[in-house]
Short mmCIF file of C-alpha atoms and ligand atoms in Angstrom, two decimals:
data_model
loop_
_atom_site.label_atom_id
_atom_site.label_comp_id
_atom_site.label_asym_id
_atom_site.label_seq_id
_atom_site.Cartn_x
_atom_site.Cartn_y
_atom_site.Cartn_z
CA MET A 1 0.00 0.00 0.00
CA LYS A 2 2.70 2.37 1.06
CA LYS A 3 4.46 1.81 -2.23
CA LYS A 4 1.33 2.70 -4.20
CA ILE A 5 0.88 5.96 -2.37
CA ALA A 6 4.51 6.84 -2.98
CA LEU A 7 4.11 6.12 -6.70
CA ALA A 8 0.96 8.18 -6.98
CA GLY A 9 2.84 10.95 -5.22
CA ALA A 10 5.60 10.78 -7.79
CA VAL A 11 3.04 11.26 -10.54
CA LEU A 12 1.33 14.16 -8.84
CA ALA A 13 4.69 15.78 -8.28
CA GLY A 14 4.99 15.72 -12.05
CA GLY A 15 7.62 13.00 -12.38
CA ALA A 16 6.90 12.85 -16.07
CA ILE A 17 8.65 9.81 -17.52
CA LEU A 18 9.06 8.05 -14.23
CA GLY A 19 5.39 8.82 -13.63
CA SER A 20 4.03 7.16 -16.75
CA TYR A 21 6.03 4.06 -16.12
CA ALA A 22 4.99 4.00 -12.48
CA VAL A 23 1.27 4.26 -13.25
CA ALA A 24 1.31 1.56 -15.89
CA GLN A 25 3.30 -0.77 -13.70
CA GLU A 26 1.52 0.05 -10.48
CA GLN A 27 -1.74 -1.20 -11.93
CA LEU A 28 -0.24 -4.38 -13.31
CA PRO A 29 -0.78 -7.40 -11.06
CA THR A 30 1.89 -10.06 -10.73
CA HIS A 31 0.29 -12.57 -13.11
CA LEU A 32 0.42 -10.00 -15.91
CA LYS A 33 4.00 -9.06 -15.17
CA GLU A 34 4.82 -12.76 -15.43
CA LEU A 35 3.10 -13.00 -18.81
CA LEU A 36 5.25 -10.14 -20.02
CA GLU A 37 8.41 -11.76 -18.70
CA LEU A 38 7.52 -14.88 -20.65
CA GLY A 39 7.16 -12.74 -23.77
CA MET A 40 3.43 -13.49 -23.99
CA HIS A 41 1.78 -10.13 -24.40
CA PRO A 42 -1.84 -10.82 -25.43
CA GLY A 43 -1.87 -7.56 -27.44
CA HIS A 44 0.75 -8.94 -29.79
CA THR A 45 -1.80 -11.18 -31.49
CA PHE A 46 -3.62 -8.00 -32.61
CA MET A 47 -0.41 -6.48 -33.85
CA ASP A 48 0.38 -9.62 -35.86
CA GLU A 49 -3.14 -9.70 -37.24
CA GLY A 50 -2.77 -6.06 -38.23
CA ARG A 51 0.52 -6.75 -40.01
CA ASP A 52 -1.18 -9.50 -41.97
CA VAL A 53 -4.13 -7.31 -42.95
CA PHE A 54 -1.78 -4.47 -43.89
CA HIS A 55 0.08 -6.62 -46.42
CA ASN A 56 -2.66 -8.92 -47.65
CA LEU A 57 -6.10 -7.34 -47.49
CA LYS A 58 -7.03 -6.14 -50.95
CA GLY A 59 -9.60 -3.41 -51.36
CA PRO A 60 -12.24 -3.60 -54.11
CA ASN A 61 -9.75 -1.78 -56.35
CA GLY A 62 -7.05 -4.38 -55.74
CA LYS A 63 -4.79 -2.20 -53.58
CA THR A 64 -3.35 -3.18 -50.21
CA CYS A 65 -2.01 -0.78 -47.59
CA ALA A 66 1.46 -1.90 -48.58
CA SER A 67 0.81 -0.96 -52.23
CA CYS A 68 1.19 2.67 -51.15
CA HIS A 69 2.94 2.55 -47.79
CA GLY A 70 5.47 -0.14 -48.71
CA GLN A 71 6.59 -3.39 -47.14
CA ASP A 72 6.41 -3.03 -43.32
CA GLY A 73 5.09 0.49 -43.83
CA ALA A 74 8.59 1.66 -44.76
CA GLY A 75 7.30 3.75 -47.67
CA ILE A 76 8.02 3.59 -51.38
CA ASN A 77 10.87 5.71 -52.75
CA GLY A 78 10.90 7.65 -49.50
CA LYS A 79 7.17 8.46 -49.73
CA LEU A 80 4.27 7.60 -47.43
CA ASN A 81 6.54 6.03 -44.83
CA LEU A 82 4.49 5.13 -41.76
CA GLN A 83 7.39 4.61 -39.38
CA GLY A 84 7.06 7.43 -36.88
CA ALA A 85 3.68 8.59 -38.26
CA TYR A 86 1.80 7.66 -35.10
CA ALA A 87 4.12 9.80 -32.99
CA ARG A 88 2.73 12.88 -34.74
CA MET A 89 -0.96 11.97 -34.78
CA PRO A 90 -3.63 13.29 -34.48
CA ARG A 91 -2.75 15.83 -37.13
CA TYR A 92 -4.21 17.71 -40.04
CA TYR A 93 -4.26 15.98 -43.45
CA GLU A 94 -4.54 17.95 -46.62
CA ASP A 95 -6.08 15.07 -48.62
CA ILE A 96 -9.11 14.72 -46.34
CA GLY A 97 -9.18 18.31 -45.07
CA LYS A 98 -9.43 17.23 -41.44
CA VAL A 99 -7.54 16.55 -38.27
CA ALA A 100 -7.54 12.76 -37.95
CA ASP A 101 -6.59 10.26 -35.29
CA ILE A 102 -5.31 6.85 -36.28
CA ASP A 103 -8.78 5.31 -36.52
CA LEU A 104 -10.15 7.99 -38.83
CA ARG A 105 -6.94 8.01 -40.88
CA ILE A 106 -7.18 4.28 -41.54
CA LEU A 107 -10.87 4.55 -42.39
CA SER A 108 -10.10 7.40 -44.80
CA CYS A 109 -7.40 5.40 -46.57
CA MET A 110 -9.69 2.41 -46.93
CA THR A 111 -12.54 4.45 -48.39
CA LYS A 112 -10.57 7.02 -50.36
CA TYR A 113 -7.76 4.86 -51.68
CA MET A 114 -8.83 1.22 -51.57
CA GLY A 115 -12.39 1.37 -52.84
CA PHE A 116 -14.28 0.49 -49.66
CA ASP A 117 -17.60 2.28 -49.32
CA LYS A 118 -18.43 4.51 -46.32
CA ASN A 119 -22.12 4.11 -47.11
CA ASP A 120 -21.94 0.34 -47.02
CA LYS A 121 -23.46 -0.42 -43.62
CA GLU A 122 -21.94 -3.89 -43.43
CA PHE A 123 -18.46 -2.54 -44.05
CA MET A 124 -18.87 0.25 -41.48
CA LYS A 125 -20.19 -2.17 -38.88
CA LYS A 126 -17.18 -4.39 -39.41
CA PHE A 127 -14.86 -1.40 -39.32
CA ASN A 128 -16.29 0.13 -36.13
CA LYS A 129 -16.35 -3.04 -34.04
CA TRP A 130 -13.50 -3.26 -31.54
CA ASN A 131 -13.14 -6.95 -32.35
CA GLY A 132 -13.58 -6.51 -36.08
CA PRO A 133 -10.88 -7.40 -38.59
CA TYR A 134 -9.73 -3.91 -39.65
CA ARG A 135 -9.58 -0.94 -37.31
CA VAL A 136 -8.07 -2.18 -34.06
CA PRO A 137 -5.56 -4.65 -35.54
CA LEU A 138 -4.43 -2.10 -38.15
CA ALA A 139 -4.20 0.72 -35.60
CA THR A 140 -2.19 -1.47 -33.25
CA TYR A 141 0.18 -2.50 -36.02
CA VAL A 142 0.64 0.99 -37.45
CA ALA A 143 1.16 2.46 -33.96
CA SER A 144 3.80 -0.18 -33.26
CA LEU A 145 5.81 1.12 -36.22
CA SER A 146 6.58 4.13 -34.00
CA ASN A 147 7.79 2.11 -31.03
CA GLY A 148 10.82 3.61 -29.35
CA MET A 149 10.13 7.04 -30.85
CA LYS A 150 9.08 10.09 -28.90
CA ILE A 151 5.58 11.51 -29.15
CA ASN A 152 5.82 14.74 -31.06
CA VAL A 153 2.40 16.24 -31.68
CA LYS A 154 2.57 19.71 -33.16
CA LEU A 155 0.01 22.45 -33.19
CA GLU A 156 0.89 24.14 -36.45
CA HIS A 157 -2.07 24.08 -38.78
CA PRO A 158 -4.92 26.41 -37.72
CA GLU A 159 -7.24 23.39 -37.56
CA GLU A 160 -4.85 21.67 -35.17
CA LYS A 161 -4.85 24.73 -32.94
CA GLU A 162 -8.65 24.90 -33.00
CA MET A 163 -8.97 21.21 -32.18
CA TYR A 164 -6.57 21.55 -29.31
CA LYS A 165 -8.57 24.41 -27.84
CA LEU A 166 -11.75 22.38 -28.15
CA GLY A 167 -10.08 19.41 -26.46
CA GLU A 168 -8.91 21.48 -23.53
CA LYS A 169 -12.38 22.95 -23.14
CA LEU A 170 -14.10 19.56 -23.27
CA TRP A 171 -11.64 18.11 -20.78
CA PHE A 172 -12.78 20.50 -18.08
CA MET A 173 -16.42 20.94 -19.13
CA ARG A 174 -18.92 19.62 -16.60
CA VAL A 175 -21.85 17.89 -18.23
CA GLY A 176 -24.52 15.24 -17.96
CA ALA A 177 -26.60 13.82 -15.15
CA ARG A 178 -23.65 13.71 -12.75
CA ASP A 179 -22.21 17.04 -13.74
CA PHE A 180 -18.82 15.39 -14.18
CA SER A 181 -15.95 16.24 -16.47
CA CYS A 182 -12.96 14.23 -17.68
CA GLY A 183 -10.83 16.54 -15.58
CA ILE A 184 -12.68 15.88 -12.31
CA CYS A 185 -11.72 12.23 -12.40
CA HIS A 186 -8.42 12.45 -14.18
CA THR A 187 -6.98 15.73 -12.94
CA VAL A 188 -8.65 16.54 -9.63
CA LEU A 189 -9.18 13.00 -8.32
CA ALA A 190 -6.15 11.46 -10.05
CA GLY A 191 -4.31 8.99 -7.85
CA LYS A 192 -7.50 8.11 -5.96
CA ARG A 193 -9.60 5.00 -6.53
CA ILE A 194 -12.99 4.50 -8.11
CA ARG A 195 -14.65 1.09 -8.44
CA LEU A 196 -11.37 -0.26 -7.11
CA GLN A 197 -9.47 1.17 -10.05
CA GLY A 198 -6.76 3.72 -9.65
CA LEU A 199 -7.56 6.91 -11.51
CA PRO A 200 -4.75 7.75 -13.87
CA ASN A 201 -3.92 11.28 -14.93
CA PRO A 202 -3.76 10.97 -18.73
CA VAL A 203 -2.43 14.49 -18.98
CA LYS A 204 0.43 14.48 -16.51
CA ALA A 205 1.31 10.81 -16.72
CA LYS A 206 1.74 10.67 -20.51
CA VAL A 207 -0.39 7.51 -20.66
CA TYR A 208 -0.69 7.93 -24.40
CA THR A 209 2.67 6.19 -24.75
CA HIS A 210 0.93 2.84 -24.14
CA TRP A 211 -2.14 3.24 -26.35
CA PRO A 212 -3.57 1.26 -28.17
CA ALA A 213 -3.69 -1.02 -25.13
CA TYR A 214 -4.82 -4.48 -24.21
CA ARG A 215 -7.09 -4.57 -21.19
CA PHE A 216 -6.70 -7.92 -19.50
CA GLY A 217 -9.79 -7.61 -17.29
CA SER A 218 -12.14 -7.27 -20.25
CA ASP A 219 -9.97 -9.26 -22.64
CA ARG A 220 -9.94 -6.69 -25.34
CA MET A 221 -7.61 -4.54 -27.31
CA TRP A 222 -8.75 -0.97 -27.82
CA THR A 223 -7.61 2.27 -29.31
CA MET A 224 -7.79 5.67 -27.64
CA GLU A 225 -11.00 6.31 -29.62
CA ASP A 226 -12.58 3.38 -27.81
CA ARG A 227 -11.22 4.48 -24.46
CA VAL A 228 -12.45 8.06 -24.69
CA ARG A 229 -15.88 7.06 -25.95
CA SER A 230 -16.12 4.46 -23.25
CA CYS A 231 -15.41 7.01 -20.48
CA TYR A 232 -18.05 9.31 -21.98
CA LYS A 233 -20.56 6.50 -21.88
CA ALA A 234 -19.66 4.87 -18.59
CA TYR A 235 -19.64 8.11 -16.66
CA PHE A 236 -22.62 9.78 -18.30
CA LEU A 237 -20.71 12.64 -19.82
CA TYR A 238 -23.48 13.52 -22.17
CA VAL A 239 -26.80 15.23 -22.24
CA ASN A 240 -29.79 13.51 -23.68
CA LYS A 241 -30.79 16.48 -25.69
CA TRP A 242 -28.49 18.57 -27.81
CA ASP A 243 -27.64 21.59 -25.75
CA GLU A 244 -25.99 24.40 -27.56
CA LYS A 245 -24.84 26.13 -24.42
CA LYS A 246 -22.99 23.05 -23.32
CA ASP A 247 -21.64 22.32 -26.78
CA TRP A 248 -21.60 18.61 -26.09
CA VAL A 249 -23.19 15.64 -27.75
CA LYS A 250 -25.16 12.65 -26.76
CA LYS A 251 -22.59 9.85 -26.74
CA PRO A 252 -20.19 11.15 -29.34
CA PRO A 253 -20.18 9.08 -32.51
CA PRO A 254 -16.97 7.40 -33.64
CA TYR A 255 -14.30 9.61 -35.27
CA SER A 256 -16.18 12.76 -34.30
CA GLU A 257 -14.34 15.96 -33.54
CA TRP A 258 -15.20 15.76 -29.83
CA VAL A 259 -13.29 12.52 -29.48
CA ILE A 260 -10.39 13.54 -31.70
CA ALA A 261 -10.07 16.89 -29.89
CA LEU A 262 -9.70 15.14 -26.54
CA GLU A 263 -7.16 12.77 -28.05
CA LEU A 264 -5.17 15.69 -29.41
CA TYR A 265 -5.28 17.41 -26.03
CA MET A 266 -4.00 14.33 -24.20
CA LYS A 267 -1.44 13.36 -26.79
CA HIS A 268 0.04 16.83 -26.91
CA ALA A 269 0.47 16.58 -23.15
CA ALA A 270 2.36 13.34 -23.73
CA ASN A 271 4.95 14.95 -26.02
CA GLY A 272 8.42 13.63 -25.26
CA GLY A 273 7.12 10.30 -23.92
CA THR A 274 8.48 7.19 -25.64
CA ILE A 275 5.93 5.09 -27.51
CA GLU A 276 5.65 1.50 -26.37
CA VAL A 277 2.65 -0.31 -27.79
CA PRO A 278 0.60 -2.33 -27.44
CA GLY A 279 0.19 -1.36 -23.79
CA LEU A 280 -1.02 -3.81 -21.20
CA LEU A 281 -3.54 -2.86 -18.55
CA ARG A 282 -5.07 -4.96 -15.85
C1 HEC B 1 -3.59 4.48 -52.83
C2 HEC B 1 -2.62 4.78 -51.79
C3 HEC B 1 -2.95 4.47 -50.34
C4 HEC B 1 -3.42 3.29 -49.80
C5 HEC B 1 -3.79 2.01 -50.51
C6 HEC B 1 -3.43 3.49 -48.37
N1 HEC B 1 -3.02 4.74 -48.06
FE1 HEC B 1 -2.67 5.47 -46.21
N2 HEC B 1 -2.20 7.28 -46.98
C7 HEC B 1 -2.20 7.61 -48.33
C8 HEC B 1 -2.04 9.04 -48.48
C9 HEC B 1 -2.01 9.81 -49.80
C10 HEC B 1 -1.92 9.57 -47.18
C11 HEC B 1 -1.79 11.04 -46.77
C12 HEC B 1 -0.38 11.37 -46.49
C13 HEC B 1 -0.18 12.78 -46.01
O1 HEC B 1 -1.01 13.66 -46.25
O2 HEC B 1 0.83 12.97 -45.33
C14 HEC B 1 -1.99 8.44 -46.28
C15 HEC B 1 -1.83 8.53 -44.90
C16 HEC B 1 -1.84 7.45 -44.03
C17 HEC B 1 -1.48 7.53 -42.64
C18 HEC B 1 -0.95 8.76 -41.91
C19 HEC B 1 0.52 8.95 -42.29
C20 HEC B 1 1.20 10.11 -41.62
O3 HEC B 1 2.32 10.42 -42.04
O4 HEC B 1 0.65 10.68 -40.70
C21 HEC B 1 -1.66 6.28 -42.11
C22 HEC B 1 -1.42 5.85 -40.68
C23 HEC B 1 -2.14 5.43 -43.19
N3 HEC B 1 -2.22 6.18 -44.33
C24 HEC B 1 -2.46 4.09 -43.05
C25 HEC B 1 -2.95 3.31 -44.09
C26 HEC B 1 -3.44 1.96 -43.91
C27 HEC B 1 -3.44 1.20 -42.59
C28 HEC B 1 -3.85 1.52 -45.14
C29 HEC B 1 -4.53 0.23 -45.46
C30 HEC B 1 -5.78 -0.04 -44.76
C31 HEC B 1 -3.60 2.60 -46.09
N4 HEC B 1 -3.09 3.67 -45.41
C32 HEC B 1 -3.83 2.52 -47.45
C33 HEC B 1 -2.33 6.70 -49.36
C34 HEC B 1 -2.74 5.39 -49.23
C1 HEC B 2 -16.12 9.13 -13.04
C2 HEC B 2 -14.71 9.14 -13.34
C3 HEC B 2 -14.24 9.26 -14.79
C4 HEC B 2 -14.59 10.23 -15.71
C5 HEC B 2 -15.60 11.35 -15.56
C6 HEC B 2 -13.76 9.95 -16.89
N1 HEC B 2 -12.98 8.85 -16.68
FE1 HEC B 2 -11.50 8.19 -17.90
N2 HEC B 2 -11.14 6.61 -16.63
C7 HEC B 2 -11.83 6.38 -15.47
C8 HEC B 2 -11.45 5.05 -14.95
C9 HEC B 2 -11.99 4.38 -13.70
C10 HEC B 2 -10.48 4.54 -15.86
C11 HEC B 2 -9.83 3.17 -15.85
C12 HEC B 2 -8.57 3.05 -15.09
C13 HEC B 2 -8.06 1.63 -15.26
O1 HEC B 2 -8.09 1.13 -16.38
O2 HEC B 2 -7.61 1.04 -14.29
C14 HEC B 2 -10.30 5.57 -16.88
C15 HEC B 2 -9.37 5.47 -17.91
C16 HEC B 2 -9.10 6.49 -18.81
C17 HEC B 2 -7.97 6.52 -19.70
C18 HEC B 2 -6.86 5.48 -19.78
C19 HEC B 2 -5.76 5.79 -18.79
C20 HEC B 2 -4.60 4.81 -18.83
O3 HEC B 2 -4.19 4.34 -17.76
O4 HEC B 2 -4.08 4.51 -19.89
C21 HEC B 2 -8.09 7.66 -20.45
C22 HEC B 2 -7.14 8.14 -21.51
C23 HEC B 2 -9.30 8.33 -20.03
N3 HEC B 2 -9.89 7.58 -19.02
C24 HEC B 2 -9.81 9.49 -20.58
C25 HEC B 2 -11.00 10.11 -20.20
C26 HEC B 2 -11.62 11.21 -20.90
C27 HEC B 2 -11.10 11.84 -22.18
C28 HEC B 2 -12.75 11.54 -20.20
C29 HEC B 2 -13.78 12.60 -20.54
C30 HEC B 2 -14.51 12.36 -21.77
C31 HEC B 2 -12.81 10.65 -19.05
N4 HEC B 2 -11.76 9.78 -19.10
C32 HEC B 2 -13.77 10.70 -18.05
C33 HEC B 2 -12.69 7.25 -14.84
C34 HEC B 2 -13.25 8.39 -15.42
#
């Protein structure tokens, strides 16, 4: 117990890199540490699946991800190299005219460049599902191509600056039946426990370094999109009716600006942290 309090203290004191490591490890029970020591990270199966999809899944127009991004995402003639791309995301993309996170970026490539159809309900259902064949495995694989690199999110493009401002606002905005905000749990109450789970501080602790992450308790791999939307839903951070004053939505839909703005806010705070994915959580 004493050790846990000391670790939480280190995070609150702003022990940046030490802090992120401490939080991730503090929440990891012995049986999971043992799995890691044996080299059996359950998230690796998703990464391997993603690598397979990346090289072998052909879109309706016959292209694979590797047709443009090269073998192992290393690019073709120095172009469209994906190694290190995740370290800079979310960012603004000229070709789609939007700030995208990894989920939306992959969806855009599949629909814009591989011939999949956004209006095909079956395809979208398959894409959205956390245990579907495309989004989570591909995101995990592409993110892993930035392992060992430092997060380096920039706020250069005006749209990136706008998104960041929105993210910061949403983080602290109280909303919903409980009048909670992300910040109440993760900034004000950080280090305390809720439903027996330690409350991490995604802003100070640079937790983004270990996302996408495998959650052992629920046996699933998820991206930060899934995590943010799940906190919205689980903690009632929405109003049932659109409320212009509150500028918030009923359970934000996937790849919406509310979710991406919060991701940008948190990832910017994680700048300088070293990417190590997939993460492993209890
Ligand atoms: C026909 C070519 C093509 C195909 C096929 C394609 N992409 Fe892309 N991809 C692009 C282009 C163009 C961009 C935009 C690059 C930019 O603006 O920097 C891009 C950007 C990306 C980025 C962001 C790169 C960065 O530097 O931030 C990721 C990640 C990505 N693609 C993943 C994928 C995945 C995964 C697949 C397969 C499901 C795929 N792409 C298929 C052309 C393609
Ligand atoms: C009522 C408290 C509460 C609120 C409000 C809340 N969360 Fe969470 N959040 C949690 C709990 C509990 C966890 C799970 C910790 C664990 O996995 O052990 C969590 C986990 C997270 C994580 C993963 C941290 C890690 O260790 O990697 C992120 C990121 C996150 N929340 C973001 C958000 C965002 C963004 C919002 C606002 C939309 C939000 N949360 C609102 C309680 C909350």
